[in-house]
PDB file of C-alpha atoms in Angstrom:
ATOM      1  CA  ALA B  15       0.000   0.000   0.000  1.00  0.00           C
ATOM      2  CA  ALA B  16       2.867   2.384   0.791  1.00  0.00           C
ATOM      3  CA  TYR B  17       4.586   1.846  -2.539  1.00  0.00           C
ATOM      4  CA  ALA B  18       1.293   2.042  -4.422  1.00  0.00           C
ATOM      5  CA  ASP B  19       0.671   5.416  -2.790  1.00  0.00           C
ATOM      6  CA  MET B  20       4.171   6.589  -3.718  1.00  0.00           C
ATOM      7  CA  PHE B  21       3.497   5.583  -7.308  1.00  0.00           C
ATOM      8  CA  ARG B  22       0.201   7.497  -7.197  1.00  0.00           C
ATOM      9  CA  VAL B  23       1.965  10.831  -6.639  1.00  0.00           C
ATOM     10  CA  ALA B  24       4.858  10.208  -9.052  1.00  0.00           C
ATOM     11  CA  PRO B  25       5.436  12.809 -11.795  1.00  0.00           C
ATOM     12  CA  PRO B  26       3.713  11.601 -15.000  1.00  0.00           C
ATOM     13  CA  GLU B  27       6.937  11.787 -17.006  1.00  0.00           C
ATOM     14  CA  LEU B  28       8.391   8.873 -14.999  1.00  0.00           C
ATOM     15  CA  GLY B  29       5.703   6.556 -16.355  1.00  0.00           C
ATOM     16  CA  LEU B  30       5.156   4.715 -13.064  1.00  0.00           C
ATOM     17  CA  ARG B  31       2.014   2.672 -12.617  1.00  0.00           C
ATOM     18  CA  VAL B  32       0.421   0.034 -10.399  1.00  0.00           C
ATOM     19  CA  GLU B  33      -1.694  -2.878 -11.604  1.00  0.00           C
ATOM     20  CA  ARG B  34      -3.510  -5.575  -9.648  1.00  0.00           C
ATOM     21  CA  ILE B  35      -3.210  -8.972 -11.292  1.00  0.00           C
ATOM     22  CA  GLY B  36      -4.445 -12.151  -9.660  1.00  0.00           C
ATOM     23  CA  GLY B  37      -4.860 -10.325  -6.343  1.00  0.00           C
ATOM     24  CA  ALA B  38      -1.231  -9.141  -6.350  1.00  0.00           C
ATOM     25  CA  VAL B  39       0.091  -5.578  -6.453  1.00  0.00           C
ATOM     26  CA  CYS B  40       2.396  -5.137  -9.452  1.00  0.00           C
ATOM     27  CA  LEU B  41       4.729  -2.137  -9.560  1.00  0.00           C
ATOM     28  CA  PHE B  42       5.918  -0.950 -12.983  1.00  0.00           C
ATOM     29  CA  ALA B  43       8.729   1.601 -13.307  1.00  0.00           C
ATOM     30  CA  PRO B  44      10.180   1.247 -16.835  1.00  0.00           C
ATOM     31  CA  SER B  45      12.245   4.434 -16.435  1.00  0.00           C
ATOM     32  CA  ILE B  46      13.875   3.187 -13.207  1.00  0.00           C
ATOM     33  CA  PRO B  47      15.776  -0.098 -13.724  1.00  0.00           C
ATOM     34  CA  ILE B  48      15.744  -1.019 -10.020  1.00  0.00           C
ATOM     35  CA  VAL B  49      14.010  -4.178  -8.782  1.00  0.00           C
ATOM     36  CA  LEU B  50      12.674  -2.348  -5.713  1.00  0.00           C
ATOM     37  CA  PHE B  51      10.353  -0.415  -8.010  1.00  0.00           C
ATOM     38  CA  ASN B  52       9.610  -3.277 -10.421  1.00  0.00           C
ATOM     39  CA  ARG B  53       8.176  -6.097  -8.349  1.00  0.00           C
ATOM     40  CA  VAL B  54       5.079  -8.083  -7.471  1.00  0.00           C
ATOM     41  CA  VAL B  55       3.839  -8.274  -3.879  1.00  0.00           C
ATOM     42  CA  GLY B  56       1.041 -10.376  -2.417  1.00  0.00           C
ATOM     43  CA  LEU B  57       0.626 -13.032  -5.109  1.00  0.00           C
ATOM     44  CA  GLY B  58      -1.205 -16.033  -3.658  1.00  0.00           C
ATOM     45  CA  LEU B  59      -2.340 -14.302  -0.464  1.00  0.00           C
ATOM     46  CA  ARG B  60      -5.845 -12.901  -1.008  1.00  0.00           C
ATOM     47  CA  ALA B  61      -6.654 -15.935  -3.144  1.00  0.00           C
ATOM     48  CA  PRO B  62      -4.590 -18.890  -4.373  1.00  0.00           C
ATOM     49  CA  ALA B  63      -2.419 -17.990  -7.340  1.00  0.00           C
ATOM     50  CA  THR B  64      -3.059 -19.579 -10.702  1.00  0.00           C
ATOM     51  CA  GLU B  65      -0.785 -20.370 -13.613  1.00  0.00           C
ATOM     52  CA  ALA B  66      -2.950 -18.079 -15.723  1.00  0.00           C
ATOM     53  CA  ALA B  67      -2.215 -15.196 -13.345  1.00  0.00           C
ATOM     54  CA  ALA B  68       1.512 -16.007 -13.431  1.00  0.00           C
ATOM     55  CA  ASP B  69       1.417 -15.935 -17.235  1.00  0.00           C
ATOM     56  CA  GLU B  70      -0.465 -12.623 -17.205  1.00  0.00           C
ATOM     57  CA  ILE B  71       2.108 -11.063 -14.875  1.00  0.00           C
ATOM     58  CA  VAL B  72       5.043 -12.244 -16.982  1.00  0.00           C
ATOM     59  CA  GLU B  73       3.408 -10.880 -20.118  1.00  0.00           C
ATOM     60  CA  ALA B  74       2.649  -7.541 -18.450  1.00  0.00           C
ATOM     61  CA  TYR B  75       6.305  -6.949 -17.551  1.00  0.00           C
ATOM     62  CA  ARG B  76       7.435  -8.102 -20.992  1.00  0.00           C
ATOM     63  CA  ALA B  77       4.995  -5.690 -22.633  1.00  0.00           C
ATOM     64  CA  ALA B  78       6.287  -2.877 -20.411  1.00  0.00           C
ATOM     65  CA  GLY B  79       9.833  -3.514 -21.631  1.00  0.00           C
ATOM     66  CA  ILE B  80      11.094  -4.338 -18.129  1.00  0.00           C
ATOM     67  CA  ALA B  81      13.771  -7.037 -18.248  1.00  0.00           C
ATOM     68  CA  ARG B  82      14.692  -7.237 -14.562  1.00  0.00           C
ATOM     69  CA  TRP B  83      11.870  -7.541 -12.063  1.00  0.00           C
ATOM     70  CA  ALA B  84      10.843  -9.695  -9.116  1.00  0.00           C
ATOM     71  CA  VAL B  85       8.016 -11.588  -7.494  1.00  0.00           C
ATOM     72  CA  GLN B  86       8.209 -11.627  -3.699  1.00  0.00           C
ATOM     73  CA  VAL B  87       6.443 -14.676  -2.295  1.00  0.00           C
ATOM     74  CA  SER B  88       5.250 -14.885   1.297  1.00  0.00           C
ATOM     75  CA  PRO B  89       5.529 -18.315   2.954  1.00  0.00           C
ATOM     76  CA  ALA B  90       1.753 -18.056   3.457  1.00  0.00           C
ATOM     77  CA  ALA B  91       1.134 -17.825  -0.303  1.00  0.00           C
ATOM     78  CA  GLU B  92      -0.846 -20.570  -2.014  1.00  0.00           C
ATOM     79  CA  PRO B  93      -0.517 -22.946  -3.719  1.00  0.00           C
ATOM     80  CA  ALA B  94       2.737 -24.627  -2.731  1.00  0.00           C
ATOM     81  CA  ALA B  95       3.566 -25.028  -6.432  1.00  0.00           C
ATOM     82  CA  LEU B  96       3.862 -21.248  -6.944  1.00  0.00           C
ATOM     83  CA  PRO B  97       7.687 -21.091  -6.612  1.00  0.00           C
ATOM     84  CA  ASN B  98       8.022 -23.832  -9.226  1.00  0.00           C
ATOM     85  CA  TRP B  99       5.664 -21.986 -11.555  1.00  0.00           C
ATOM     86  CA  LEU B 100       7.809 -18.869 -11.261  1.00  0.00           C
ATOM     87  CA  ALA B 101      11.084 -20.729 -11.775  1.00  0.00           C
ATOM     88  CA  GLY B 102       9.627 -22.346 -14.875  1.00  0.00           C
ATOM     89  CA  ARG B 103       8.817 -18.908 -16.260  1.00  0.00           C
ATOM     90  CA  GLY B 104      12.322 -17.534 -15.908  1.00  0.00           C
ATOM     91  CA  LEU B 105      12.170 -16.294 -12.304  1.00  0.00           C
ATOM     92  CA  PRO B 106      14.523 -18.392 -10.138  1.00  0.00           C
ATOM     93  CA  GLN B 107      14.901 -17.625  -6.445  1.00  0.00           C
ATOM     94  CA  ARG B 108      17.885 -15.302  -5.925  1.00  0.00           C
ATOM     95  CA  ASP B 109      17.812 -14.083  -2.316  1.00  0.00           C
ATOM     96  CA  ASN B 110      15.532 -13.257   0.603  1.00  0.00           C
ATOM     97  CA  TRP B 111      14.209 -10.228   2.412  1.00  0.00           C
ATOM     98  CA  ALA B 112      13.557 -10.339   6.147  1.00  0.00           C
ATOM     99  CA  LYS B 113      10.025  -9.226   7.029  1.00  0.00           C
ATOM    100  CA  VAL B 114       9.817  -8.024  10.638  1.00  0.00           C
ATOM    101  CA  TYR B 115       7.044  -6.841  12.944  1.00  0.00           C
ATOM    102  CA  ARG B 116       6.436  -5.532  16.441  1.00  0.00           C
ATOM    103  CA  GLY B 117       3.547  -4.576  18.681  1.00  0.00           C
ATOM    104  CA  ILE B 118       3.017  -1.398  20.661  1.00  0.00           C
ATOM    105  CA  ALA B 119       5.606  -1.814  23.401  1.00  0.00           C
ATOM    106  CA  PRO B 120       7.579   1.454  23.698  1.00  0.00           C
ATOM    107  CA  PRO B 121      10.909   1.264  21.827  1.00  0.00           C
ATOM    108  CA  PRO B 122      14.146   1.320  23.808  1.00  0.00           C
ATOM    109  CA  HIS B 123      16.102   4.551  23.958  1.00  0.00           C
ATOM    110  CA  ALA B 124      18.335   4.989  20.912  1.00  0.00           C
ATOM    111  CA  ALA B 125      21.546   6.782  21.837  1.00  0.00           C
ATOM    112  CA  THR B 126      22.743   9.338  19.275  1.00  0.00           C
ATOM    113  CA  SER B 127      24.099  12.869  19.129  1.00  0.00           C
ATOM    114  CA  LEU B 128      21.793  13.622  16.191  1.00  0.00           C
ATOM    115  CA  THR B 129      18.417  15.306  16.531  1.00  0.00           C
ATOM    116  CA  VAL B 130      15.290  13.821  14.910  1.00  0.00           C
ATOM    117  CA  GLU B 131      12.426  15.961  13.639  1.00  0.00           C
ATOM    118  CA  VAL B 132       9.321  15.634  11.499  1.00  0.00           C
ATOM    119  CA  VAL B 133       9.494  17.598   8.242  1.00  0.00           C
ATOM    120  CA  GLY B 134       6.726  18.907   6.014  1.00  0.00           C
ATOM    121  CA  ARG B 135       6.327  20.052   2.428  1.00  0.00           C
ATOM    122  CA  ASP B 136       8.589  23.057   2.972  1.00  0.00           C
ATOM    123  CA  ARG B 137      11.535  20.670   3.416  1.00  0.00           C
ATOM    124  CA  ALA B 138      10.391  17.941   1.043  1.00  0.00           C
ATOM    125  CA  HIS B 139      13.254  18.355  -1.429  1.00  0.00           C
ATOM    126  CA  GLU B 140      15.797  18.479   1.385  1.00  0.00           C
ATOM    127  CA  TRP B 141      14.411  15.210   2.749  1.00  0.00           C
ATOM    128  CA  ALA B 142      14.393  13.612  -0.713  1.00  0.00           C
ATOM    129  CA  SER B 143      17.988  14.606  -1.464  1.00  0.00           C
ATOM    130  CA  VAL B 144      19.201  12.940   1.748  1.00  0.00           C
ATOM    131  CA  ALA B 145      17.233   9.771   0.979  1.00  0.00           C
ATOM    132  CA  LEU B 146      18.562   9.598  -2.585  1.00  0.00           C
ATOM    133  CA  GLU B 147      22.184  10.184  -1.602  1.00  0.00           C
ATOM    134  CA  GLY B 148      21.948   7.701   1.249  1.00  0.00           C
ATOM    135  CA  PHE B 149      20.628   5.013  -1.098  1.00  0.00           C
ATOM    136  CA  GLY B 150      22.925   5.980  -3.970  1.00  0.00           C
ATOM    137  CA  MET B 151      19.975   6.582  -6.291  1.00  0.00           C
ATOM    138  CA  PRO B 152      20.017   9.019  -9.249  1.00  0.00           C
ATOM    139  CA  PRO B 153      19.109  12.669  -8.549  1.00  0.00           C
ATOM    140  CA  PHE B 154      16.347  12.720 -11.174  1.00  0.00           C
ATOM    141  CA  LEU B 155      14.160  10.778  -8.702  1.00  0.00           C
ATOM    142  CA  GLY B 156      14.190  13.662  -6.225  1.00  0.00           C
ATOM    143  CA  GLY B 157      10.928  15.188  -7.405  1.00  0.00           C
ATOM    144  CA  TRP B 158       9.171  11.859  -7.056  1.00  0.00           C
ATOM    145  CA  LEU B 159      10.327  11.160  -3.503  1.00  0.00           C
ATOM    146  CA  ALA B 160       9.546  14.721  -2.463  1.00  0.00           C
ATOM    147  CA  ALA B 161       5.985  14.396  -3.765  1.00  0.00           C
ATOM    148  CA  SER B 162       4.884  12.074  -0.953  1.00  0.00           C
ATOM    149  CA  VAL B 163       5.953  14.471   1.814  1.00  0.00           C
ATOM    150  CA  GLY B 164       2.848  15.921   3.434  1.00  0.00           C
ATOM    151  CA  GLU B 165       0.474  13.448   1.787  1.00  0.00           C
ATOM    152  CA  PRO B 166      -2.256  11.818   3.927  1.00  0.00           C
ATOM    153  CA  GLY B 167      -1.036   8.738   5.750  1.00  0.00           C
ATOM    154  CA  TRP B 168       2.637   9.766   5.608  1.00  0.00           C
ATOM    155  CA  ARG B 169       5.092  11.210   8.093  1.00  0.00           C
ATOM    156  CA  HIS B 170       8.681  12.040   7.111  1.00  0.00           C
ATOM    157  CA  TYR B 171      11.721  12.486   9.327  1.00  0.00           C
ATOM    158  CA  LEU B 172      15.214  13.941   9.189  1.00  0.00           C
ATOM    159  CA  ALA B 173      18.048  13.266  11.616  1.00  0.00           C
ATOM    160  CA  SER B 174      20.466  16.195  11.718  1.00  0.00           C
ATOM    161  CA  ASP B 175      23.871  17.094  13.086  1.00  0.00           C
ATOM    162  CA  ASP B 176      23.180  20.626  14.285  1.00  0.00           C
ATOM    163  CA  GLU B 177      21.674  22.114  11.106  1.00  0.00           C
ATOM    164  CA  THR B 178      23.135  19.538   8.708  1.00  0.00           C
ATOM    165  CA  PRO B 179      20.774  16.726   7.598  1.00  0.00           C
ATOM    166  CA  ALA B 180      22.364  13.297   8.085  1.00  0.00           C
ATOM    167  CA  ALA B 181      19.624  10.696   7.576  1.00  0.00           C
ATOM    168  CA  ALA B 182      16.034  10.334   6.397  1.00  0.00           C
ATOM    169  CA  ALA B 183      13.118   7.996   7.076  1.00  0.00           C
ATOM    170  CA  ALA B 184       9.368   7.727   6.509  1.00  0.00           C
ATOM    171  CA  LEU B 185       6.320   6.250   8.225  1.00  0.00           C
ATOM    172  CA  TYR B 186       3.184   5.201   6.353  1.00  0.00           C
ATOM    173  CA  ILE B 187       0.003   4.283   8.216  1.00  0.00           C
ATOM    174  CA  ARG B 188      -2.890   2.300   6.793  1.00  0.00           C
ATOM    175  CA  ASP B 189      -5.727   1.371   9.144  1.00  0.00           C
ATOM    176  CA  ASP B 190      -3.987   0.194  12.335  1.00  0.00           C
ATOM    177  CA  VAL B 191      -0.663  -0.827  10.766  1.00  0.00           C
ATOM    178  CA  GLY B 192       2.415   1.380  10.449  1.00  0.00           C
ATOM    179  CA  TRP B 193       5.166   0.705   7.908  1.00  0.00           C
ATOM    180  CA  LEU B 194       8.677   2.060   8.338  1.00  0.00           C
ATOM    181  CA  GLY B 195      10.615   2.661   5.139  1.00  0.00           C
ATOM    182  CA  ILE B 196      12.904   4.814   3.001  1.00  0.00           C
ATOM    183  CA  GLU B 197      15.478   4.823   5.780  1.00  0.00           C
ATOM    184  CA  ALA B 198      18.802   6.121   4.481  1.00  0.00           C
ATOM    185  CA  THR B 199      21.878   7.610   6.140  1.00  0.00           C
ATOM    186  CA  LEU B 200      24.555   9.665   4.412  1.00  0.00           C
ATOM    187  CA  PRO B 201      27.876   7.763   4.301  1.00  0.00           C
ATOM    188  CA  THR B 202      29.700  10.312   6.470  1.00  0.00           C
ATOM    189  CA  TYR B 203      27.139   9.906   9.274  1.00  0.00           C
ATOM    190  CA  ARG B 204      26.892   6.134   9.479  1.00  0.00           C
ATOM    191  CA  ARG B 205      27.601   4.400  12.803  1.00  0.00           C
ATOM    192  CA  ARG B 206      26.246   7.369  14.743  1.00  0.00           C
ATOM    193  CA  GLY B 207      22.901   5.889  15.691  1.00  0.00           C
ATOM    194  CA  ALA B 208      20.820   7.708  13.078  1.00  0.00           C
ATOM    195  CA  GLN B 209      18.775   4.736  11.909  1.00  0.00           C
ATOM    196  CA  GLY B 210      18.015   3.513  15.415  1.00  0.00           C
ATOM    197  CA  ALA B 211      16.900   6.987  16.495  1.00  0.00           C
ATOM    198  CA  LEU B 212      14.699   7.406  13.408  1.00  0.00           C
ATOM    199  CA  MET B 213      13.118   3.998  13.991  1.00  0.00           C
ATOM    200  CA  ALA B 214      12.448   4.756  17.650  1.00  0.00           C
ATOM    201  CA  ARG B 215      10.768   8.065  16.814  1.00  0.00           C
ATOM    202  CA  SER B 216       8.700   6.479  14.037  1.00  0.00           C
ATOM    203  CA  ILE B 217       7.576   3.685  16.359  1.00  0.00           C
ATOM    204  CA  GLU B 218       6.594   6.159  19.070  1.00  0.00           C
ATOM    205  CA  ASP B 219       4.557   8.182  16.567  1.00  0.00           C
ATOM    206  CA  ALA B 220       2.881   5.085  15.110  1.00  0.00           C
ATOM    207  CA  ILE B 221       1.811   3.997  18.592  1.00  0.00           C
ATOM    208  CA  GLU B 222       0.529   7.476  19.410  1.00  0.00           C
ATOM    209  CA  MET B 223      -1.519   7.482  16.199  1.00  0.00           C
ATOM    210  CA  GLY B 224      -3.276   4.242  17.110  1.00  0.00           C
ATOM    211  CA  CYS B 225      -1.307   1.551  15.300  1.00  0.00           C
ATOM    212  CA  ARG B 226      -1.574  -1.965  16.711  1.00  0.00           C
ATOM    213  CA  TRP B 227       1.225  -3.362  14.563  1.00  0.00           C
ATOM    214  CA  ILE B 228       4.371  -1.877  13.050  1.00  0.00           C
ATOM    215  CA  ILE B 229       6.204  -3.588  10.201  1.00  0.00           C
ATOM    216  CA  THR B 230       9.170  -3.149   7.924  1.00  0.00           C
ATOM    217  CA  GLU B 231      11.647  -5.214   5.894  1.00  0.00           C
ATOM    218  CA  THR B 232      15.279  -5.392   4.923  1.00  0.00           C
ATOM    219  CA  GLY B 233      17.749  -7.737   3.259  1.00  0.00           C
ATOM    220  CA  GLU B 234      18.444 -11.050   4.948  1.00  0.00           C
ATOM    221  CA  ASP B 235      21.207 -10.988   7.568  1.00  0.00           C
ATOM    222  CA  THR B 236      23.750 -13.740   6.871  1.00  0.00           C
ATOM    223  CA  ALA B 237      27.271 -14.576   7.978  1.00  0.00           C
ATOM    224  CA  GLU B 238      28.517 -13.802   4.464  1.00  0.00           C
ATOM    225  CA  HIS B 239      26.516 -10.580   4.159  1.00  0.00           C
ATOM    226  CA  PRO B 240      25.798  -9.040   7.584  1.00  0.00           C
ATOM    227  CA  ASN B 241      23.006  -6.466   7.536  1.00  0.00           C
ATOM    228  CA  PRO B 242      23.322  -3.655  10.119  1.00  0.00           C
ATOM    229  CA  SER B 243      19.753  -2.532   9.384  1.00  0.00           C
ATOM    230  CA  TYR B 244      18.415  -5.896  10.523  1.00  0.00           C
ATOM    231  CA  HIS B 245      20.300  -5.605  13.805  1.00  0.00           C
ATOM    232  CA  ASN B 246      18.950  -2.087  14.325  1.00  0.00           C
ATOM    233  CA  MET B 247      15.439  -3.431  13.787  1.00  0.00           C
ATOM    234  CA  ARG B 248      15.955  -6.179  16.362  1.00  0.00           C
ATOM    235  CA  ARG B 249      17.336  -3.657  18.852  1.00  0.00           C
ATOM    236  CA  THR B 250      14.208  -1.524  18.501  1.00  0.00           C
ATOM    237  CA  GLY B 251      11.930  -4.467  19.287  1.00  0.00           C
ATOM    238  CA  PHE B 252      11.172  -6.002  15.893  1.00  0.00           C
ATOM    239  CA  ALA B 253      10.918  -9.779  15.558  1.00  0.00           C
ATOM    240  CA  LEU B 254      11.399 -11.815  12.399  1.00  0.00           C
ATOM    241  CA  ALA B 255       8.054 -12.766  10.861  1.00  0.00           C
ATOM    242  CA  TYR B 256       9.564 -14.706   7.947  1.00  0.00           C
ATOM    243  CA  LEU B 257      12.116 -14.628   5.169  1.00  0.00           C
ATOM    244  CA  ARG B 258      10.433 -13.608   1.910  1.00  0.00           C
ATOM    245  CA  PRO B 259      12.138 -15.102  -1.152  1.00  0.00           C
ATOM    246  CA  ASN B 260      12.748 -12.969  -4.221  1.00  0.00           C
ATOM    247  CA  TYR B 261      12.150 -14.682  -7.555  1.00  0.00           C
ATOM    248  CA  ILE B 262      13.918 -12.439 -10.042  1.00  0.00           C
ATOM    249  CA  ALA B 263      13.719 -12.261 -13.828  1.00  0.00           C
ATOM    250  CA  GLY B 264      16.760 -11.075 -15.741  1.00  0.00           C
ATOM    251  CA  ALA B 265      19.152 -11.471 -12.794  1.00  0.00           C
TER     252      ALA B 265
END
C-alpha cells in the first residue's frame, strides 16, 4: 500500500504505474531499472495464485519492456507449487528479504548525538535529497520522492547534526498498521545511531496514532553478508516474521 501510494503521486513523465493482477500488487517503473520499483507483492495471499495469473504477470512486464523484475512470495502464499511456476517462467529464487514486525511496546532509547524531527512540504526536497544520496539513487528521482511528503497517511523524518541533515526515514500508516521505510543515512554519518533513532521516533509516533502493529523489511542478515539494518530493527523491538524469497527475472 505504501509503494502504491508513492506511485500514485509520481510525476507523470516517470511513467510509473500500479496494476492488480491475480490479487497481487504489481509495480511498474520502466524508467527506473531497479528491482525495488519493479516487483510483485502479495501473489497467492488474497486468493490462491493460478498459472494463468503467473502468465499474465510475466506478459505484463514483458509488454512494459522491463527485463529485470521480481516476485516476492510470502511463505503463506498458495498454492505450494507457486515457486516452481515462477522458476519455470524464468524467475529463479535469488535471495531473501527479512520481514519483521512488532507490537506497541515502547521502543528502547536509541543513543545518538543527532536530533530527529518531522518535516513537512517546505523541506520535502531536502528530505528527498538525503534519501537519494543515502541510497545511492540518481538525482532525477528527487521530485518523485519529495511528492509524498505531506500526503495523507505519511510522516517524514530527518536526523540532523546541528543544522546539517544526516539521515532520512518515513512512516506510512494504513488502518492500524504502520510501515517504516525509506530509511537512508549519508555515508559520512553512518555508525552514529541515526537509523536507530529514526526507527524509535517512528515507532513512538505510530503507537501514538493508534497503530496496533508496526512492520518493515530489509535484506536477509547472513554470515557472508551481515546487515546492520536488521540488527537495528531487532534492537528496537522487531521480531522476524519470515524470510520472503525474491524470484527475479533477468538477474
